[in-house]
mmCIF file of C-alpha atoms in Angstrom:
data_model
loop_
_atom_site.group_PDB
_atom_site.id
_atom_site.type_symbol
_atom_site.label_atom_id
_atom_site.label_comp_id
_atom_site.label_asym_id
_atom_site.label_seq_id
_atom_site.Cartn_x
_atom_site.Cartn_y
_atom_site.Cartn_z
ATOM 1 C CA MET A 104 -8.786 -37.040 4.342
ATOM 2 C CA ALA A 105 -6.724 -35.123 1.772
ATOM 3 C CA LEU A 106 -6.338 -31.356 1.695
ATOM 4 C CA GLU A 107 -8.003 -29.691 -1.297
ATOM 5 C CA LEU A 108 -7.014 -26.281 -2.635
ATOM 6 C CA ALA A 109 -10.688 -25.362 -2.793
ATOM 7 C CA ASP A 110 -10.810 -25.709 1.000
ATOM 8 C CA LEU A 111 -7.983 -23.203 1.398
ATOM 9 C CA ARG A 112 -9.556 -20.814 -1.102
ATOM 10 C CA VAL A 113 -12.853 -20.855 0.781
ATOM 11 C CA PHE A 114 -11.057 -20.256 4.096
ATOM 12 C CA VAL A 115 -8.993 -17.332 2.751
ATOM 13 C CA THR A 116 -12.024 -15.771 1.066
ATOM 14 C CA ALA A 117 -14.192 -16.090 4.186
ATOM 15 C CA ALA A 118 -11.459 -14.563 6.371
ATOM 16 C CA SER A 119 -11.115 -11.639 3.954
ATOM 17 C CA ALA A 120 -14.844 -11.118 3.333
ATOM 18 C CA GLY A 121 -15.779 -11.302 7.020
ATOM 19 C CA SER A 122 -18.795 -13.552 6.591
ATOM 20 C CA LEU A 123 -19.744 -16.866 5.011
ATOM 21 C CA SER A 124 -22.498 -15.313 2.935
ATOM 22 C CA ALA A 125 -20.106 -12.701 1.497
ATOM 23 C CA ALA A 126 -17.571 -15.444 0.730
ATOM 24 C CA ALA A 127 -20.249 -17.460 -1.055
ATOM 25 C CA ARG A 128 -21.171 -14.453 -3.216
ATOM 26 C CA GLU A 129 -17.536 -13.774 -4.063
ATOM 27 C CA LEU A 130 -16.864 -17.413 -4.963
ATOM 28 C CA ARG A 131 -20.239 -17.747 -6.717
ATOM 29 C CA VAL A 132 -21.232 -20.863 -4.809
ATOM 30 C CA ALA A 133 -24.018 -21.692 -2.365
ATOM 31 C CA GLN A 134 -23.406 -20.818 1.279
ATOM 32 C CA PRO A 135 -23.865 -24.455 2.467
ATOM 33 C CA SER A 136 -20.948 -25.391 0.194
ATOM 34 C CA VAL A 137 -18.773 -22.735 1.886
ATOM 35 C CA SER A 138 -19.771 -24.005 5.340
ATOM 36 C CA GLU A 139 -19.030 -27.613 4.421
ATOM 37 C CA ARG A 140 -15.605 -26.738 2.980
ATOM 38 C CA LEU A 141 -14.688 -24.903 6.180
ATOM 39 C CA ARG A 142 -15.889 -27.756 8.395
ATOM 40 C CA ARG A 143 -13.885 -30.195 6.279
ATOM 41 C CA LEU A 144 -10.713 -28.106 6.664
ATOM 42 C CA GLU A 145 -11.264 -27.732 10.418
ATOM 43 C CA ARG A 146 -11.739 -31.496 10.789
ATOM 44 C CA LEU A 147 -8.499 -32.080 8.887
ATOM 45 C CA ILE A 148 -6.550 -29.646 11.096
ATOM 46 C CA GLY A 149 -8.336 -30.612 14.282
ATOM 47 C CA ARG A 150 -8.963 -27.032 15.400
ATOM 48 C CA PRO A 151 -11.560 -24.335 14.638
ATOM 49 C CA LEU A 152 -10.267 -21.740 12.205
ATOM 50 C CA LEU A 153 -13.101 -19.199 12.298
ATOM 51 C CA ASP A 154 -15.353 -18.008 15.091
ATOM 52 C CA ARG A 155 -18.894 -17.698 13.716
ATOM 53 C CA SER A 156 -21.427 -15.184 15.044
ATOM 54 C CA SER A 157 -24.435 -13.240 13.824
ATOM 55 C CA ARG A 158 -22.055 -10.389 12.967
ATOM 56 C CA GLY A 159 -19.876 -12.540 10.715
ATOM 57 C CA VAL A 160 -16.652 -14.498 11.189
ATOM 58 C CA SER A 161 -13.284 -13.771 12.803
ATOM 59 C CA LEU A 162 -10.043 -15.716 12.867
ATOM 60 C CA THR A 163 -9.195 -18.014 15.746
ATOM 61 C CA PRO A 164 -5.521 -18.293 16.805
ATOM 62 C CA ALA A 165 -5.208 -21.377 14.571
ATOM 63 C CA GLY A 166 -6.801 -19.449 11.707
ATOM 64 C CA GLU A 167 -4.360 -16.560 12.157
ATOM 65 C CA ARG A 168 -1.449 -19.013 11.934
ATOM 66 C CA LEU A 169 -2.834 -20.702 8.843
ATOM 67 C CA LEU A 170 -3.929 -17.617 6.873
ATOM 68 C CA PRO A 171 -0.560 -16.311 5.533
ATOM 69 C CA HIS A 172 0.553 -19.807 4.523
ATOM 70 C CA ALA A 173 -2.776 -20.524 2.841
ATOM 71 C CA GLN A 174 -2.512 -17.246 0.927
ATOM 72 C CA ARG A 175 1.000 -18.113 -0.205
ATOM 73 C CA CYS A 176 -0.093 -21.585 -1.399
ATOM 74 C CA LEU A 177 -2.906 -20.080 -3.447
ATOM 75 C CA ASN A 178 -0.608 -17.412 -4.894
ATOM 76 C CA MET A 179 1.874 -20.075 -5.963
ATOM 77 C CA VAL A 180 -0.865 -22.113 -7.632
ATOM 78 C CA ASP A 181 -2.212 -19.044 -9.438
ATOM 79 C CA ARG A 182 1.319 -18.188 -10.533
ATOM 80 C CA ALA A 183 1.887 -21.704 -11.892
ATOM 81 C CA LEU A 184 -1.366 -21.552 -13.856
ATOM 82 C CA ASP A 185 -0.418 -18.170 -15.324
ATOM 83 C CA ILE A 186 2.911 -19.557 -16.487
ATOM 84 C CA ALA A 187 1.253 -22.623 -18.018
ATOM 85 C CA ARG A 188 -1.296 -20.521 -19.900
ATOM 86 C CA GLU A 189 1.191 -17.975 -21.243
ATOM 87 C CA ASP A 190 4.158 -19.754 -22.795
ATOM 88 C CA ASP A 191 6.122 -16.510 -23.238
ATOM 89 C CA THR A 192 5.458 -15.260 -19.695
ATOM 90 C CA GLN A 193 8.126 -16.293 -17.198
ATOM 91 C CA GLY A 194 6.075 -15.645 -14.088
ATOM 92 C CA THR A 195 4.130 -13.120 -12.051
ATOM 93 C CA LEU A 196 5.479 -10.669 -9.502
ATOM 94 C CA HIS A 197 3.119 -9.438 -6.785
ATOM 95 C CA LEU A 198 3.762 -5.818 -5.806
ATOM 96 C CA THR A 199 2.099 -4.332 -2.723
ATOM 97 C CA THR A 200 2.057 -0.608 -2.033
ATOM 98 C CA HIS A 201 -0.296 2.144 -0.933
ATOM 99 C CA ALA A 202 -2.214 3.983 -3.659
ATOM 100 C CA THR A 203 -0.287 7.142 -2.753
ATOM 101 C CA TYR A 204 3.001 5.592 -3.870
ATOM 102 C CA ALA A 205 1.680 3.462 -6.743
ATOM 103 C CA PRO A 206 2.380 6.126 -9.420
ATOM 104 C CA LEU A 207 6.065 5.956 -8.414
ATOM 105 C CA ALA A 208 6.334 2.250 -7.614
ATOM 106 C CA VAL A 209 4.450 0.574 -10.447
ATOM 107 C CA PRO A 210 6.281 2.154 -13.437
ATOM 108 C CA PHE A 211 9.622 1.466 -11.754
ATOM 109 C CA VAL A 212 8.880 -2.219 -11.081
ATOM 110 C CA VAL A 213 7.325 -2.750 -14.517
ATOM 111 C CA GLY A 214 10.410 -1.218 -16.133
ATOM 112 C CA ALA A 215 12.770 -3.394 -14.094
ATOM 113 C CA LEU A 216 10.910 -6.557 -15.145
ATOM 114 C CA GLN A 217 10.368 -5.868 -18.838
ATOM 115 C CA PRO A 218 13.445 -7.857 -19.981
ATOM 116 C CA LEU A 219 12.214 -10.880 -17.989
ATOM 117 C CA LYS A 220 8.652 -10.992 -19.384
ATOM 118 C CA TYR A 221 7.050 -11.052 -15.948
ATOM 119 C CA ALA A 222 3.458 -10.098 -15.335
ATOM 120 C CA VAL A 223 2.877 -7.640 -12.463
ATOM 121 C CA VAL A 224 -0.059 -7.797 -10.043
ATOM 122 C CA VAL A 225 -0.499 -4.758 -7.758
ATOM 123 C CA ASP A 226 -2.256 -4.752 -4.376
ATOM 124 C CA ASP A 227 -3.190 -1.611 -2.418
ATOM 125 C CA GLN A 228 -2.194 -1.862 1.263
ATOM 126 C CA HIS A 229 -0.896 0.491 3.931
ATOM 127 C CA SER A 230 2.783 0.055 4.781
ATOM 128 C CA PRO A 231 2.366 -2.033 7.988
ATOM 129 C CA SER A 232 0.167 -4.575 6.186
ATOM 130 C CA ALA A 233 2.474 -4.611 3.154
ATOM 131 C CA LEU A 234 5.500 -5.390 5.344
ATOM 132 C CA GLN A 235 3.580 -8.179 7.080
ATOM 133 C CA GLN A 236 2.748 -9.689 3.700
ATOM 134 C CA VAL A 237 6.418 -9.618 2.687
ATOM 135 C CA ALA A 238 7.365 -11.424 5.917
ATOM 136 C CA ALA A 239 4.628 -14.028 5.353
ATOM 137 C CA GLY A 240 5.626 -14.558 1.728
ATOM 138 C CA THR A 241 2.229 -13.538 0.366
ATOM 139 C CA THR A 242 3.674 -10.701 -1.720
ATOM 140 C CA ASP A 243 7.012 -10.474 -3.527
ATOM 141 C CA ILE A 244 7.974 -6.797 -3.347
ATOM 142 C CA ALA A 245 6.483 -3.939 -1.322
ATOM 143 C CA ILE A 246 7.108 -0.208 -1.635
ATOM 144 C CA THR A 247 6.553 1.188 1.852
ATOM 145 C CA LEU A 248 7.488 3.755 4.426
ATOM 146 C CA PRO A 249 10.541 2.835 6.563
ATOM 147 C CA LEU A 250 8.610 1.280 9.448
ATOM 148 C CA PRO A 251 9.589 -1.410 11.995
ATOM 149 C CA HIS A 252 9.514 -4.821 10.343
ATOM 150 C CA ALA A 253 10.215 -8.510 10.908
ATOM 151 C CA PRO A 254 13.881 -9.625 10.801
ATOM 152 C CA GLU A 255 13.241 -11.729 7.690
ATOM 153 C CA VAL A 256 12.332 -8.570 5.732
ATOM 154 C CA ARG A 257 15.064 -6.562 4.009
ATOM 155 C CA LEU A 258 14.613 -2.905 3.037
ATOM 156 C CA HIS A 259 16.334 -1.017 0.224
ATOM 157 C CA LYS A 260 16.173 2.758 -0.282
ATOM 158 C CA PHE A 261 13.842 3.522 -3.192
ATOM 159 C CA ARG A 262 13.594 7.301 -3.239
ATOM 160 C CA SER A 263 13.080 10.371 -1.068
ATOM 161 C CA GLU A 264 10.217 12.664 -2.041
ATOM 162 C CA PRO A 265 10.001 16.325 -0.928
ATOM 163 C CA VAL A 266 6.737 17.500 0.625
ATOM 164 C CA ILE A 267 5.260 20.758 -0.645
ATOM 165 C CA ALA A 268 2.087 22.836 -0.279
ATOM 166 C CA VAL A 269 -0.083 23.341 -3.377
ATOM 167 C CA CYS A 270 -3.362 25.054 -4.169
ATOM 168 C CA HIS A 271 -5.696 25.911 -7.033
ATOM 169 C CA PRO A 272 -4.415 28.832 -9.193
ATOM 170 C CA ASP A 273 -7.434 30.921 -8.144
ATOM 171 C CA HIS A 274 -6.802 30.438 -4.414
ATOM 172 C CA PRO A 275 -6.205 33.710 -2.487
ATOM 173 C CA LEU A 276 -2.718 32.567 -1.445
ATOM 174 C CA ALA A 277 -1.621 31.380 -4.890
ATOM 175 C CA ALA A 278 0.359 34.487 -5.792
ATOM 176 C CA ARG A 279 1.685 35.348 -2.313
ATOM 177 C CA ARG A 280 4.559 34.346 -0.080
ATOM 178 C CA CYS A 281 3.084 33.138 3.189
ATOM 179 C CA ASP A 282 3.865 31.342 6.421
ATOM 180 C CA THR A 283 2.210 28.582 8.440
ATOM 181 C CA ALA A 284 0.073 31.068 10.381
ATOM 182 C CA ARG A 285 -1.426 32.381 7.142
ATOM 183 C CA LEU A 286 -1.952 28.815 5.875
ATOM 184 C CA SER A 287 -3.875 27.987 9.028
ATOM 185 C CA GLY A 288 -6.613 30.432 8.078
ATOM 186 C CA HIS A 289 -7.634 28.174 5.178
ATOM 187 C CA PRO A 290 -8.787 24.539 4.900
ATOM 188 C CA LEU A 291 -5.748 22.244 4.757
ATOM 189 C CA ALA A 292 -5.593 18.668 3.448
ATOM 190 C CA VAL A 293 -2.397 17.261 4.948
ATOM 191 C CA ASN A 294 -0.663 13.974 4.237
ATOM 192 C CA LEU A 295 1.157 13.677 7.598
ATOM 193 C CA TRP A 296 3.995 11.283 6.711
ATOM 194 C CA GLY A 297 7.725 11.688 6.666
ATOM 195 C CA SER A 298 10.565 13.451 8.430
ATOM 196 C CA GLY A 299 9.020 16.913 8.866
ATOM 197 C CA ALA A 300 5.434 15.903 9.583
ATOM 198 C CA ASP A 301 5.586 16.253 13.379
ATOM 199 C CA LEU A 302 7.213 19.697 13.266
ATOM 200 C CA PHE A 303 4.724 20.974 10.698
ATOM 201 C CA HIS A 304 1.825 19.630 12.753
ATOM 202 C CA GLU A 305 3.181 21.452 15.841
ATOM 203 C CA GLN A 306 3.405 24.689 13.831
ATOM 204 C CA LEU A 307 -0.224 24.290 12.776
ATOM 205 C CA LEU A 308 -1.303 23.745 16.378
ATOM 206 C CA ASP A 309 0.641 26.828 17.469
ATOM 207 C CA ALA A 310 -0.981 28.961 14.746
ATOM 208 C CA PRO A 311 -3.644 27.789 15.909
ATOM 209 C CA THR A 312 -5.464 25.855 13.201
ATOM 210 C CA ARG A 313 -9.187 25.298 13.585
ATOM 211 C CA ALA A 314 -9.890 21.581 13.918
ATOM 212 C CA HIS A 315 -12.678 21.678 11.336
ATOM 213 C CA GLN A 316 -10.272 23.138 8.752
ATOM 214 C CA LEU A 317 -7.542 20.483 9.109
ATOM 215 C CA TYR A 318 -8.096 17.305 7.123
ATOM 216 C CA ARG A 319 -5.620 14.550 7.979
ATOM 217 C CA ILE A 320 -5.674 12.353 4.888
ATOM 218 C CA SER A 321 -3.603 9.191 4.383
ATOM 219 C CA SER A 322 -4.026 9.244 0.598
ATOM 220 C CA ALA A 323 -2.001 12.020 -1.028
ATOM 221 C CA GLU A 324 -4.088 11.694 -4.198
ATOM 222 C CA THR A 325 -7.243 12.488 -2.214
ATOM 223 C CA ALA A 326 -5.549 15.577 -0.752
ATOM 224 C CA ALA A 327 -4.561 16.599 -4.296
ATOM 225 C CA ASP A 328 -8.187 16.228 -5.445
ATOM 226 C CA LEU A 329 -9.300 18.664 -2.729
ATOM 227 C CA ALA A 330 -6.716 21.174 -3.950
ATOM 228 C CA ARG A 331 -7.741 20.679 -7.599
ATOM 229 C CA SER A 332 -11.347 21.458 -6.696
ATOM 230 C CA GLY A 333 -10.313 24.560 -4.748
ATOM 231 C CA GLN A 334 -11.659 23.161 -1.479
ATOM 232 C CA ALA A 335 -8.321 23.082 0.363
ATOM 233 C CA ILE A 336 -4.604 23.683 0.272
ATOM 234 C CA ALA A 337 -2.867 20.295 -0.001
ATOM 235 C CA VAL A 338 0.388 19.372 1.729
ATOM 236 C CA LEU A 339 1.816 16.278 0.046
ATOM 237 C CA THR A 340 4.723 14.776 -1.904
ATOM 238 C CA ARG A 341 5.757 16.635 -5.032
ATOM 239 C CA ALA A 342 5.580 13.412 -7.082
ATOM 240 C CA THR A 343 1.829 13.225 -6.480
ATOM 241 C CA VAL A 344 1.195 16.516 -8.298
ATOM 242 C CA VAL A 345 4.134 16.835 -10.701
ATOM 243 C CA ARG A 346 1.817 16.780 -13.733
ATOM 244 C CA ASP A 347 -0.531 19.313 -12.150
ATOM 245 C CA LEU A 348 2.383 21.676 -11.552
ATOM 246 C CA ALA A 349 3.550 21.297 -15.153
ATOM 247 C CA THR A 350 0.092 22.164 -16.515
ATOM 248 C CA ARG A 351 -0.562 24.858 -13.876
ATOM 249 C CA SER A 352 -3.758 23.155 -12.712
ATOM 250 C CA LEU A 353 -2.086 23.442 -9.285
ATOM 251 C CA VAL A 354 0.562 25.883 -8.099
ATOM 252 C CA GLU A 355 3.204 25.439 -5.408
ATOM 253 C CA LEU A 356 2.968 27.784 -2.450
ATOM 254 C CA ASP A 357 6.029 29.619 -1.143
ATOM 255 C CA VAL A 358 5.733 28.911 2.604
ATOM 256 C CA SER A 359 8.535 30.722 4.394
ATOM 257 C CA ASP A 360 8.660 28.562 7.539
ATOM 258 C CA MET A 361 7.850 25.197 5.952
ATOM 259 C CA PRO A 362 10.117 22.610 7.642
ATOM 260 C CA GLU A 363 12.500 20.608 5.470
ATOM 261 C CA TRP A 364 10.312 17.618 4.866
ATOM 262 C CA HIS A 365 10.771 14.426 2.890
ATOM 263 C CA VAL A 366 8.988 11.091 2.678
ATOM 264 C CA ASP A 367 11.449 8.209 2.347
ATOM 265 C CA LEU A 368 10.183 5.214 0.412
ATOM 266 C CA MET A 369 11.694 1.742 0.717
ATOM 267 C CA ALA A 370 11.507 -1.429 -1.354
ATOM 268 C CA ALA A 371 10.993 -4.505 0.826
ATOM 269 C CA HIS A 372 11.443 -8.205 0.076
ATOM 270 C CA HIS A 373 11.973 -11.432 2.022
ATOM 271 C CA ARG A 374 15.668 -12.021 2.728
ATOM 272 C CA GLU A 375 15.516 -15.646 1.609
ATOM 273 C CA ARG A 376 14.065 -14.707 -1.778
ATOM 274 C CA ALA A 377 16.696 -12.181 -2.881
ATOM 275 C CA ASP A 378 18.041 -14.525 -5.598
ATOM 276 C CA GLU A 379 14.683 -15.099 -7.298
ATOM 277 C CA PRO A 380 14.960 -13.630 -10.830
ATOM 278 C CA ALA A 381 12.176 -11.050 -10.573
ATOM 279 C CA ILE A 382 13.159 -9.826 -7.105
ATOM 280 C CA ALA A 383 16.844 -9.728 -8.076
ATOM 281 C CA ALA A 384 15.965 -7.633 -11.143
ATOM 282 C CA VAL A 385 14.126 -5.068 -9.010
ATOM 283 C CA ILE A 386 16.982 -4.925 -6.472
ATOM 284 C CA ASN A 387 19.519 -4.442 -9.284
ATOM 285 C CA ALA A 388 17.418 -1.637 -10.769
ATOM 286 C CA LEU A 389 17.340 0.034 -7.335
ATOM 287 C CA ARG A 390 21.136 -0.064 -7.139
ATOM 288 C CA HIS A 391 21.411 1.651 -10.521
ATOM 289 C CA LEU A 392 18.810 4.196 -9.414
ATOM 290 C CA GLN A 393 21.030 5.204 -6.468
ATOM 291 C CA LEU A 394 24.191 5.634 -8.589
#
């Protein structure tokens, strides 16, 4: 029995969708076809890959081992088809980053690859998942926080972004110098990442801040939206709101006891792939960025 790519695609889709019926809808095929493809793949491997239940499907240990390699095989096939269809396109680079950092990461990577005529595909993942994908070879470059990672992953400094507090121009604190205690009397949307996050959080607790007025938000853009609407003061990276500050749709608060606070961003790739043209171009652009 020969392995078919369609079998791998059904397996990866079912694992991602969480149920066979959802996988069938996504692939636009009948559910019995999805079930038969999975049974065929499991017979070929000799082990169950998915545990089925009324609540959906979950990966077995064998399925967890297979998933990253199956994803990489499918990515390589998709990449080869893209190259064949576009005779002036040299390839496709997969970039994985969180939506918070995408406005910084995507223009940089696109600029680095323009001379090579590479297409760029962007996935939205939190940093731990992005680093796992780099290690598994299912993404090419990731822009992440500097978190623990597998030894086969190499990190390069991308940039360090200062964290600031911003609010709507009509907010009561917009024209005043204030401190953390005064901030704590207003709703706060805080992106708690980076070097000063713990100290700032302790200051808020000492203030004390009412729990119902503190919104811990992983997406800096969502925190910015709350500030734009006047619903909260946002504490986030300056890069997220640089255009708002320029147009005065948001204003930066002068917080006297704000800790020195930066979010360091790293570019990650697999060590064994450093010489691939697209990855090498991004690494070279990073080196020039640091000069």
